[in-house]
Coordinates of C-alpha atoms in Angstrom, one line a residue:
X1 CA 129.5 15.8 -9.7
X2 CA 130.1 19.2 -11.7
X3 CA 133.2 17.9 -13.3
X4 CA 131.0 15.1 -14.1
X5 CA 128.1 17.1 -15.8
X6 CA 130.7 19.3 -17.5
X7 CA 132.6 16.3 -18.9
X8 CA 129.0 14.9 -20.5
X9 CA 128.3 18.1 -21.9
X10 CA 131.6 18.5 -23.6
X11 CA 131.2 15.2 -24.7
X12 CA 132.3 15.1 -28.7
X13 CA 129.3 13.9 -30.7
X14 CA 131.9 10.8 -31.9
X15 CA 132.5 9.6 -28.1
X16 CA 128.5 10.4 -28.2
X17 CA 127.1 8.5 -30.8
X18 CA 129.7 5.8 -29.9
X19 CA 128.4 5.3 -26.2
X20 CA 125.1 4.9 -27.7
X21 CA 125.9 2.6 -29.8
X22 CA 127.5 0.5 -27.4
X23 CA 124.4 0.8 -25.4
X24 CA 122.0 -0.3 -28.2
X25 CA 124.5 -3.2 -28.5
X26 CA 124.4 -4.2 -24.8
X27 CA 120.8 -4.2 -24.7
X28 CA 120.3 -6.2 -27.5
X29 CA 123.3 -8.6 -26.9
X30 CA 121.3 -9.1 -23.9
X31 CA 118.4 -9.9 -25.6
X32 CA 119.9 -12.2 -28.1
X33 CA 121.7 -14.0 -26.3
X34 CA 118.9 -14.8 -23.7
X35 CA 116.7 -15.4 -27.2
X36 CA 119.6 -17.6 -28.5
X37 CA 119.7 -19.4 -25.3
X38 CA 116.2 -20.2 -25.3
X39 CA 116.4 -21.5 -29.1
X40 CA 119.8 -23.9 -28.2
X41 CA 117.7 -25.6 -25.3
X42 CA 114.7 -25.8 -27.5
X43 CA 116.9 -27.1 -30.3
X44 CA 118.4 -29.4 -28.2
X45 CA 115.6 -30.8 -26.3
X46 CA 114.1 -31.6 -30.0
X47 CA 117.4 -33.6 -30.6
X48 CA 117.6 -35.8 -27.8
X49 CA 114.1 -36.2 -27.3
X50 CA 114.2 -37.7 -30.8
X51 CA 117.1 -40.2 -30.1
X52 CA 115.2 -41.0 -26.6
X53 CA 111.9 -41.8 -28.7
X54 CA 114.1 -43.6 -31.5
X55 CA 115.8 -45.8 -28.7
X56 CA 111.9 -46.2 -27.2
X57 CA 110.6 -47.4 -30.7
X58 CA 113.4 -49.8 -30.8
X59 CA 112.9 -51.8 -27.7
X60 CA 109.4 -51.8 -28.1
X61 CA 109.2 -52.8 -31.4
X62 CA 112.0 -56.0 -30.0
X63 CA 109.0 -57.4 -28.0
X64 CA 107.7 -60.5 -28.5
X65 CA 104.8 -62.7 -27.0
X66 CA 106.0 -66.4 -25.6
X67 CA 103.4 -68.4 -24.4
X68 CA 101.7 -65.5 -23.3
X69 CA 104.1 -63.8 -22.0
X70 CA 106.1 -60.6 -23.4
X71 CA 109.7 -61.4 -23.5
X72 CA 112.1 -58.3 -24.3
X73 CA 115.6 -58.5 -26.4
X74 CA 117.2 -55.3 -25.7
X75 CA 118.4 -54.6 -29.2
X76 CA 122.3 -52.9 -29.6
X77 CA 120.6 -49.9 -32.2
X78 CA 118.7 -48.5 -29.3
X79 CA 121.6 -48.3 -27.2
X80 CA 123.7 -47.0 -29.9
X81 CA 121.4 -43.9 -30.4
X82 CA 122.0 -43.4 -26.8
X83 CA 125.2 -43.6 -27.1
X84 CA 125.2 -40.1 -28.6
X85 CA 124.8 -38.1 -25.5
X86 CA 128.2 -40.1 -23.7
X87 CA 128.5 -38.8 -20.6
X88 CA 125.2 -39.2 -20.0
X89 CA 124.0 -42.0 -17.6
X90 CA 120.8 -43.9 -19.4
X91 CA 118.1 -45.5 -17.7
X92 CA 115.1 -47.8 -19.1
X93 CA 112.4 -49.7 -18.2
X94 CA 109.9 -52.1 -19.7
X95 CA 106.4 -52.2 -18.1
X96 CA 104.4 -55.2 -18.9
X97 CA 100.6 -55.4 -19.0
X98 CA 100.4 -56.0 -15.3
X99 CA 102.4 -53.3 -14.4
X100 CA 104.8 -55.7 -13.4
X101 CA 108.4 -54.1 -14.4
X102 CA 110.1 -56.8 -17.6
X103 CA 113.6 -55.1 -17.4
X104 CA 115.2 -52.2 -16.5
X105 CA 115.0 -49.8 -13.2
X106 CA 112.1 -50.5 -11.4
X107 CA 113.0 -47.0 -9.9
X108 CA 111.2 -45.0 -13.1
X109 CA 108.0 -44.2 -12.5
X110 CA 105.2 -42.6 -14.7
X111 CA 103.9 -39.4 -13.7
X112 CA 100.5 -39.1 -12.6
X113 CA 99.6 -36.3 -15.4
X114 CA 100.5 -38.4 -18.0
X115 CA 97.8 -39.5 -20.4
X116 CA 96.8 -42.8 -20.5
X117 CA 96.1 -42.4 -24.4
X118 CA 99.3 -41.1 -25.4
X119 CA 100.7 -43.5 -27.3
X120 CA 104.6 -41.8 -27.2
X121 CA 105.2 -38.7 -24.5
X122 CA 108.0 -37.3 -22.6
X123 CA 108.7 -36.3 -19.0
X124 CA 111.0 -34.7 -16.8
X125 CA 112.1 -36.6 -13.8
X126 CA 115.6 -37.8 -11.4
X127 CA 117.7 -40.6 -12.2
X128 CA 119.3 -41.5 -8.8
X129 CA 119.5 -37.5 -7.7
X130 CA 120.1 -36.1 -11.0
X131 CA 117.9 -34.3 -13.4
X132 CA 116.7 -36.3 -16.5
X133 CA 114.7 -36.5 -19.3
X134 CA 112.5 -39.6 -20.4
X135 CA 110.8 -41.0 -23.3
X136 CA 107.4 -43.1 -23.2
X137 CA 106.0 -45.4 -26.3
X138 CA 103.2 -47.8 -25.6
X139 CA 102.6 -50.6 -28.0
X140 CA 99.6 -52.9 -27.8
X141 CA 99.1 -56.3 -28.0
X142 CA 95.7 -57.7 -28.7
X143 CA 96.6 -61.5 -28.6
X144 CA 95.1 -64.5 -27.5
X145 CA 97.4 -65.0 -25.1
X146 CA 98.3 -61.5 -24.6
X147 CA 96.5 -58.4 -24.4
X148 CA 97.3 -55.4 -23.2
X149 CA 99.6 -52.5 -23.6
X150 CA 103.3 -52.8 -22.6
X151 CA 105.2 -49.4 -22.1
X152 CA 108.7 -48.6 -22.4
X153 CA 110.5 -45.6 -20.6
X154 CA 114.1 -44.9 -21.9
X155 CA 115.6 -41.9 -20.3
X156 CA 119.2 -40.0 -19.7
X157 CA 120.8 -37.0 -17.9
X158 CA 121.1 -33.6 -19.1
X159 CA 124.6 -33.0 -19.8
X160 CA 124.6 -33.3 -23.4
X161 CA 121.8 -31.2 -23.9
X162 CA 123.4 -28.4 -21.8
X163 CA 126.5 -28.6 -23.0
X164 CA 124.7 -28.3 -26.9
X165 CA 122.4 -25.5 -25.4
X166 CA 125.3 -23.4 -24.2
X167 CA 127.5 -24.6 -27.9
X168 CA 124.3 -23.0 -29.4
X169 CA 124.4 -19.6 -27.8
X170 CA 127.9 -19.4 -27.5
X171 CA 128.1 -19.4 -31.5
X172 CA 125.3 -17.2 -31.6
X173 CA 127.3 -14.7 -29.2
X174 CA 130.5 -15.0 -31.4
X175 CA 128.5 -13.8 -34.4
X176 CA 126.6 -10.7 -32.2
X177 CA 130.6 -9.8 -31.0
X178 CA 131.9 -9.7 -34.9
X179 CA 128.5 -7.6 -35.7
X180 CA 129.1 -5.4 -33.0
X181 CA 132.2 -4.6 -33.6
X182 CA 131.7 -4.1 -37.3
X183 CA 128.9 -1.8 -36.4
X184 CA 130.2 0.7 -34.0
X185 CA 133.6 0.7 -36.9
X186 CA 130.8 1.6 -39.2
X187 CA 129.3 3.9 -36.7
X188 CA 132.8 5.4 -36.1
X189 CA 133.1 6.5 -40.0
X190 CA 129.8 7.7 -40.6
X191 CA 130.2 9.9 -37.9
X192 CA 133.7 11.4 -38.9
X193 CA 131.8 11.6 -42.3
X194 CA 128.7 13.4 -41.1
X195 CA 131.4 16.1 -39.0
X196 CA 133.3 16.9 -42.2
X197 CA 130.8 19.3 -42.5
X198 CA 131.3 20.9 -39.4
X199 CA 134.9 20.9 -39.7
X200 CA 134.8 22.3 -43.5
X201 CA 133.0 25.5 -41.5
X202 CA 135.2 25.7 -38.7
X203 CA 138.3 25.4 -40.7
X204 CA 136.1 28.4 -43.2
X205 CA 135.2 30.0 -39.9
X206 CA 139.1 30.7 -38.6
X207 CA 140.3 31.7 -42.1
X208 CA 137.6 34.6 -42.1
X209 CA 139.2 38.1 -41.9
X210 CA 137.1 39.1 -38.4
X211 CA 135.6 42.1 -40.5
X212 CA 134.2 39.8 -42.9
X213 CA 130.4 39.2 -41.7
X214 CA 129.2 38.0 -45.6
X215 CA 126.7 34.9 -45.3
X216 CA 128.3 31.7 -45.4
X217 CA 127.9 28.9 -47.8
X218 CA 124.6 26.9 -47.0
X219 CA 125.1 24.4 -49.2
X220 CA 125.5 21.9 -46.3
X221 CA 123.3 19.1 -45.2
X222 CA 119.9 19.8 -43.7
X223 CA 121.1 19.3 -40.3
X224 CA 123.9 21.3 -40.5
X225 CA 122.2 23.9 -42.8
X226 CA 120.3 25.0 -39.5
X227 CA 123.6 26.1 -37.6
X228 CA 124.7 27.8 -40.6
X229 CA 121.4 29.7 -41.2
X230 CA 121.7 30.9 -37.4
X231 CA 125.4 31.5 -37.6
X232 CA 124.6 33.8 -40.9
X233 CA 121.4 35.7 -39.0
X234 CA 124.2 36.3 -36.0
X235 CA 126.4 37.6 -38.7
X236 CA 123.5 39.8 -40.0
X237 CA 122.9 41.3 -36.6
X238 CA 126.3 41.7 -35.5
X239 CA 127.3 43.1 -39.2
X240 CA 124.2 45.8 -38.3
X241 CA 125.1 46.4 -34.7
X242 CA 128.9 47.4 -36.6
X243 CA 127.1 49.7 -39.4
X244 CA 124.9 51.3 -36.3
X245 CA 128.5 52.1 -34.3
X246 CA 130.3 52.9 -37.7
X247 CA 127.2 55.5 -38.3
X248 CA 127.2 56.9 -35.0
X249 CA 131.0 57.3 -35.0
X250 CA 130.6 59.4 -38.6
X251 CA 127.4 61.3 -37.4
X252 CA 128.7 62.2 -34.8
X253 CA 132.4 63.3 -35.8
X254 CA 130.1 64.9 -38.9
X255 CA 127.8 66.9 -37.0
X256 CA 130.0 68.0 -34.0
X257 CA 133.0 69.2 -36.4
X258 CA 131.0 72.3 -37.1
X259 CA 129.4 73.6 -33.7
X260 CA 132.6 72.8 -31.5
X261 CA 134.6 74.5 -34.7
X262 CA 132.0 77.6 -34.5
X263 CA 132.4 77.9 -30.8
X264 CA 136.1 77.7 -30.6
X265 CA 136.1 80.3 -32.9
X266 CA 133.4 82.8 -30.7
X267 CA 135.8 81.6 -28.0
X268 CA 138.3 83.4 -29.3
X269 CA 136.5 86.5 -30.8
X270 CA 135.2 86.9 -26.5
X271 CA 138.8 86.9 -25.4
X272 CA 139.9 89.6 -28.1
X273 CA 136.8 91.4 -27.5
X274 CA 136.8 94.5 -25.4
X275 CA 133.3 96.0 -26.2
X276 CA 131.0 95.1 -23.4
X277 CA 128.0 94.5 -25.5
X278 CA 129.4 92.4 -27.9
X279 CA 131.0 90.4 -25.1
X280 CA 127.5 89.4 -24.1
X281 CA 126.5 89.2 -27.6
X282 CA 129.2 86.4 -28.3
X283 CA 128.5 84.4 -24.9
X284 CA 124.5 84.7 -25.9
X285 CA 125.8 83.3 -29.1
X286 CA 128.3 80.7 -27.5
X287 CA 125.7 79.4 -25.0
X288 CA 123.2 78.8 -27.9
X289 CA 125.4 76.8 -29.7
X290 CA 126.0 74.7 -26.8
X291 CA 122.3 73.9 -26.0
X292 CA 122.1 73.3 -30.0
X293 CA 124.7 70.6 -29.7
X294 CA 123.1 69.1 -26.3
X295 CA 119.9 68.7 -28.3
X296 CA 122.3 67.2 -30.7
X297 CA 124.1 64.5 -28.8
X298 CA 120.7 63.4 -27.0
X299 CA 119.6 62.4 -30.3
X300 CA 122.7 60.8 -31.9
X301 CA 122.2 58.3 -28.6
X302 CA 118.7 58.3 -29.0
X303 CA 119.0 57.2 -32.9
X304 CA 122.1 55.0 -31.3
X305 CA 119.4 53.0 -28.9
X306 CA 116.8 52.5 -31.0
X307 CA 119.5 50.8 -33.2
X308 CA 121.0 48.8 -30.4
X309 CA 117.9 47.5 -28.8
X310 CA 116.3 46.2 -32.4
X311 CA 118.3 42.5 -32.4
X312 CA 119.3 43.1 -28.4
X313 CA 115.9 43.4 -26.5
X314 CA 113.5 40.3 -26.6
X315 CA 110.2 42.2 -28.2
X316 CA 106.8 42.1 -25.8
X317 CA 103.3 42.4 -26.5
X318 CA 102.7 45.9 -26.0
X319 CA 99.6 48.5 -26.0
X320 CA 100.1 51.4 -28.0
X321 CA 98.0 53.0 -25.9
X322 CA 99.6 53.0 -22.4
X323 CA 102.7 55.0 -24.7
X324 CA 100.9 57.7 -25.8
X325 CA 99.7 57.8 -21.7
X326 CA 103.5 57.9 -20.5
X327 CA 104.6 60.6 -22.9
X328 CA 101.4 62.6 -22.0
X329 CA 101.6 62.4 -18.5
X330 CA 105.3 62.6 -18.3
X331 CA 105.2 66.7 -19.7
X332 CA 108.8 66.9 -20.8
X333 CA 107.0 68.9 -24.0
X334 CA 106.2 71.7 -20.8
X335 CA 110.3 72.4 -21.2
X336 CA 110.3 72.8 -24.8
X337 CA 107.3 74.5 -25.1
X338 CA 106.1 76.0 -21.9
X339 CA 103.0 77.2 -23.7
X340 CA 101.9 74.8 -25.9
X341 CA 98.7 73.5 -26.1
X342 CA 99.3 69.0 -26.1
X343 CA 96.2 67.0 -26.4
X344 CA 96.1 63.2 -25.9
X345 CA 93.5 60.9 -28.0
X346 CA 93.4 57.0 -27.7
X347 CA 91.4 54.4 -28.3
X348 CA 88.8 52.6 -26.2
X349 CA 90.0 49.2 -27.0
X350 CA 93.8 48.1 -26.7
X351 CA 96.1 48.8 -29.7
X352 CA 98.8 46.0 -29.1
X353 CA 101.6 45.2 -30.9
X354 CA 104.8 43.1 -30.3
X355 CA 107.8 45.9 -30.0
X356 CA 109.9 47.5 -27.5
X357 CA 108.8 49.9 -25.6
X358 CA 111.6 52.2 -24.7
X359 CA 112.0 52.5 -29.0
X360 CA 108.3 53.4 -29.1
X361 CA 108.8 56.2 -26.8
X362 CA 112.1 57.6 -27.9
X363 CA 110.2 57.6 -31.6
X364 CA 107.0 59.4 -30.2
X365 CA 108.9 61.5 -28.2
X366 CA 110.9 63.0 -31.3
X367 CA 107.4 62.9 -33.4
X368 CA 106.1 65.3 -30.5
X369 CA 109.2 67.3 -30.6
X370 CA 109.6 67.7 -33.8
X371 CA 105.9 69.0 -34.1
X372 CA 106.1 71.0 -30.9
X373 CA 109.2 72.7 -32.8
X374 CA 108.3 73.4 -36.2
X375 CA 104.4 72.7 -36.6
X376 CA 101.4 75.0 -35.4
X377 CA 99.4 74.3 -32.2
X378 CA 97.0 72.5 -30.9
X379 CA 99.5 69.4 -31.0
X380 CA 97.8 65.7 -30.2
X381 CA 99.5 62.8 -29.6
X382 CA 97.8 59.4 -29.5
X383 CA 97.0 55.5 -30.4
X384 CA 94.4 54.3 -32.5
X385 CA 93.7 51.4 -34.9
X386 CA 93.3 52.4 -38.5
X387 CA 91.9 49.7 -41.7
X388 CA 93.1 46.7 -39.5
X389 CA 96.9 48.5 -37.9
X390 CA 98.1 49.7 -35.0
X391 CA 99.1 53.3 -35.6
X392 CA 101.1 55.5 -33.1
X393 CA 101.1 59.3 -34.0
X394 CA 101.1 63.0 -33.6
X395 CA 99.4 65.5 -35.3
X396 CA 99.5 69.9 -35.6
X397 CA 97.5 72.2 -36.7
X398 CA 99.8 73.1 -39.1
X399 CA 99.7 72.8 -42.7
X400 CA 103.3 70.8 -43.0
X401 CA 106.0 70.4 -44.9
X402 CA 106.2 71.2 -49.2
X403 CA 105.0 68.0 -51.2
X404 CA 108.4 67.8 -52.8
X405 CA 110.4 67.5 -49.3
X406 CA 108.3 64.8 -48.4
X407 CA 110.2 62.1 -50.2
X408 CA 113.0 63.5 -48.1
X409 CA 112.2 63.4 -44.6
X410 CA 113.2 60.5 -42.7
X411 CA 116.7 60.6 -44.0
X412 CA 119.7 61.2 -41.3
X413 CA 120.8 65.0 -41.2
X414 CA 118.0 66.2 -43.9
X415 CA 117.2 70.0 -43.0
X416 CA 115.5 70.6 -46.2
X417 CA 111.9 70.3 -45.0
X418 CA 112.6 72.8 -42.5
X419 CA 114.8 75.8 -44.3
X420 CA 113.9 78.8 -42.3
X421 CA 115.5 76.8 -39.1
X422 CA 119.5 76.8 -38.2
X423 CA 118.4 74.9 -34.8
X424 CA 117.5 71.3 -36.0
X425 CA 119.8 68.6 -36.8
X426 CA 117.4 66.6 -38.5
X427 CA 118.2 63.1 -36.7
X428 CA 114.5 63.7 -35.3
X429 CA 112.3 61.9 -37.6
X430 CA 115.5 59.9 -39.1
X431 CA 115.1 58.2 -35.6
X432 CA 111.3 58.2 -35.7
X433 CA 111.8 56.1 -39.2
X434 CA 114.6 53.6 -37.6
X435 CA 111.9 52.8 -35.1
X436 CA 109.2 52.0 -37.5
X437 CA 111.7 50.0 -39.7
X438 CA 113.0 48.3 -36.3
X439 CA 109.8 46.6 -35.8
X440 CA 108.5 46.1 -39.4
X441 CA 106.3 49.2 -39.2
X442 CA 106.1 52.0 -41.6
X443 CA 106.6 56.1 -41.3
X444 CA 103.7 57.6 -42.7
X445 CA 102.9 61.5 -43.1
X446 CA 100.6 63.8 -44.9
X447 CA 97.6 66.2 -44.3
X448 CA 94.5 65.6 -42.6
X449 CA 91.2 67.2 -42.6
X450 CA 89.8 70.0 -42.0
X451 CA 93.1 71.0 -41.4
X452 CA 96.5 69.9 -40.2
X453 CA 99.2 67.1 -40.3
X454 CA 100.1 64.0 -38.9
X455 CA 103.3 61.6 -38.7
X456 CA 102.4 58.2 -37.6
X457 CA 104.3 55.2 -37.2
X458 CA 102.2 52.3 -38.5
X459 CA 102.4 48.4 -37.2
X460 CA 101.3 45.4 -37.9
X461 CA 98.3 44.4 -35.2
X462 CA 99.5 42.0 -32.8
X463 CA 96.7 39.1 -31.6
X464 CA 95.9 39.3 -27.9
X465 CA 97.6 35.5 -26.0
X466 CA 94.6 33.5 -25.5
X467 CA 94.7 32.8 -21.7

């Protein structure tokens, strides 16, 4: 049964389109040829009838009156119309105004149904055992000697009518078949022309140099234009998942270069060193290099995250609000700033967006840090909504950065808005603005009154799902 399912779904669209196809042209051979044999009965069943009433008209129309009496000369033109279904057996009778029987088989009897006016009908009844059809004309006779209405019943088997039924469909088939097969030929070219699309890409796709991630040609057809368009946003996301681990190989071979350089070489001034003081001096030094460079590696794989998780992680509907809460409660802050004074202000409504929430609070985390580190207490973190957005942010007491190192900030490794500090490696808000971008938000900064400065990362409002 899994071989089975496996084999359909690995079906080629050719074997595909052919089966159904073959299908349609089941169904409606089906159909046409039941249809087809409806029409040769019908068809034939005219035909005959009309040489059975031919033959009818004949023979009445030989009667004559004698002496009041109706005398009946069978004439050779009714017989010869007869004579057209052959291996039929034909049967007749004449019934005079008595209902006394003038010739023929005394065995062929009206039906009861029939109408009495009718002056030509046809029934359906056995001739010795088999099943037959029969003509009826009346003709009248209003004489002196004669009046009345004499009937004649001329009737045969079925065989002829069959066997032109069957003739009938059996043509009709023949002419289904050859369309059929023309069709599913037909079928079988347009769909190796509707593929050479497909194969044009794959034959474009295996040529590719496997560092090449450039959009691809979309000039396709519609229907193939949609694979293309996905196969180029795949590209896009895979070619910025590459530039993320190509950044993050660079940072981090540019930024480590210097502090494991500058402790190697303290390593070596403490083993030449015999002074006692300077010893501790050198391992003081030493050991604050190496928490510098800890700080630094937790926030190249922070900034590395928030990359990764931007085309990885399915985004949720998320309130702003229950971030700010986490980071609050959670107190790392307490450990890099035992004595600062954190506030937390939100919102009494929700403040929802549709992001990922472990981004959101790697990006307020280093928006507390960073204000924790080089602004002025009291610090507050919290969620509000501001003209119509969401807006996640943290704001000092302190005045903030120059005007003309604002245009700066948010860039990887920029130090310049902090000048008077060796002890950043200013990935902080470079990771603060990868978040914002991430989820088509916005890094926004500047003073606020009566006095202070906030960062805040600014989103688009998200809807609440209607239940």
């Amino acid at each position: 049964m899994v071989d089975l399912r496996t084999s359909l779904t690995t079906m080629s669209l050719t074997a595909r389109v052919a089966i159904g196809v073959l299908s349609l042209l089941l169904v409606g051979g089906l159909l046409v040829s039941v249809a087809a044999f409806a029409y040769g009965r019908q068809a034939a069943q005219e035909a005959y009838d009309r040489l059975l009433l031919g033959a009818a008209n004949d023979i009445a129309s030989s009667i004559t009156v004698q002496n009041g009496i109706p005398r009946v000369i069978l004439p050779i033109s009714a017989f010869e119309l007869l004579a057209l279904a052959p291996d039929d057996r034909i049967g007749y009778r004449v019934i005079g105004v008595d209902g006394q029987t003038l010739t023929g088989y005394s065995e062929i009897t009206l039906p009861e149904s029939r109408s009495r006016a009718a002056v030509s009908d046809y029934f359906d009844a056995e001739f010795y055992g088999e099943p037959a059809r029969y003509a009826v004309v009346s003709r009248r006779f209003a004489e002196r000697t004669l009046n009345g209405t004499v009937k004649v019943i001329v009737g045969h088997t079925l065989k002829a009518r069959n066997a032109l039924a069957f003739d009938i469909t059996r043509k009709a088939l023949y002419v289904v078949a050859a369309s059929a097969i023309a069709m599913l030929l037909l079928a079988a070219v347009a769909v190796r022309s509707a593929l050479k699309p497909l194969e044009r890409l794959a034959d474009q796709l295996s040529r590719r140099d496997p560092h090449d991630l450039t959009p691809m040609d979309t000039r396709v057809p519609r229907e193939v234009a949609m694979m293309v368009t996905a196969v180029n946003r795949f590209m896009e996301r895979l070619d910025r998942q590459m530039a993320s681990m190509r950044h993050l190989i660079s940072d981090t071979a540019h930024q480590l270069r210097t502090p494991v350089a500058a402790m190697r070489a303290q390593a070596d001034l403490l083993e030449e060193e015999e002074d006692e003081i300077r010893k501790k001096r050198i391992v003081q030094r030493i050991h604050d290099r190496s928490i510098n460079l800890g700080r630094l590696l937790d926030q190249l794989l922070s900034r590395a995250l928030v990359v990764h998780r931007v085309d990885s992680v399915k985004r949720e509907m998320l309130d702003l609000r229950d971030i700010a809460v986490d980071i609050y409660e959670e107190g790392d802050y307490s450990v890099l700033a035992p004595q600062a004074d954190v506030h937390l202000q939100v919102d009494d409504g929700p403040v929802l967006v549709l992001a990922d929430s472990l981004s959101l609070r790697e990006g307020l985390k280093n928006l507390l840090n960073n204000a924790l580190k080089h602004g002025k207490a009291p610090v507050t973190l919290g969620a509000s909504i501001e003209a119509g957005q969401a807006v996640l942010w943290v704001q000092d007491a302190g005045p903030g950065p120059d005007f003309n190192v604002l245009t700066q900030i948010g860039e990887r490794f920029n130090l310049s808005s902090r000048p008077e500090s060796n002890s950043g490696s200013g990935l902080g808000l470079a990771i603060v603005q990868s978040v914002a971008d991430a989820f088509g938000g916005a890094l926004r900064m500047g003073s606020v009154k009566p006095a202070g400065f906030r960062v805040a990362m600014v989103f688009a409002l998200a809807e609440k799902e209607k239940a």
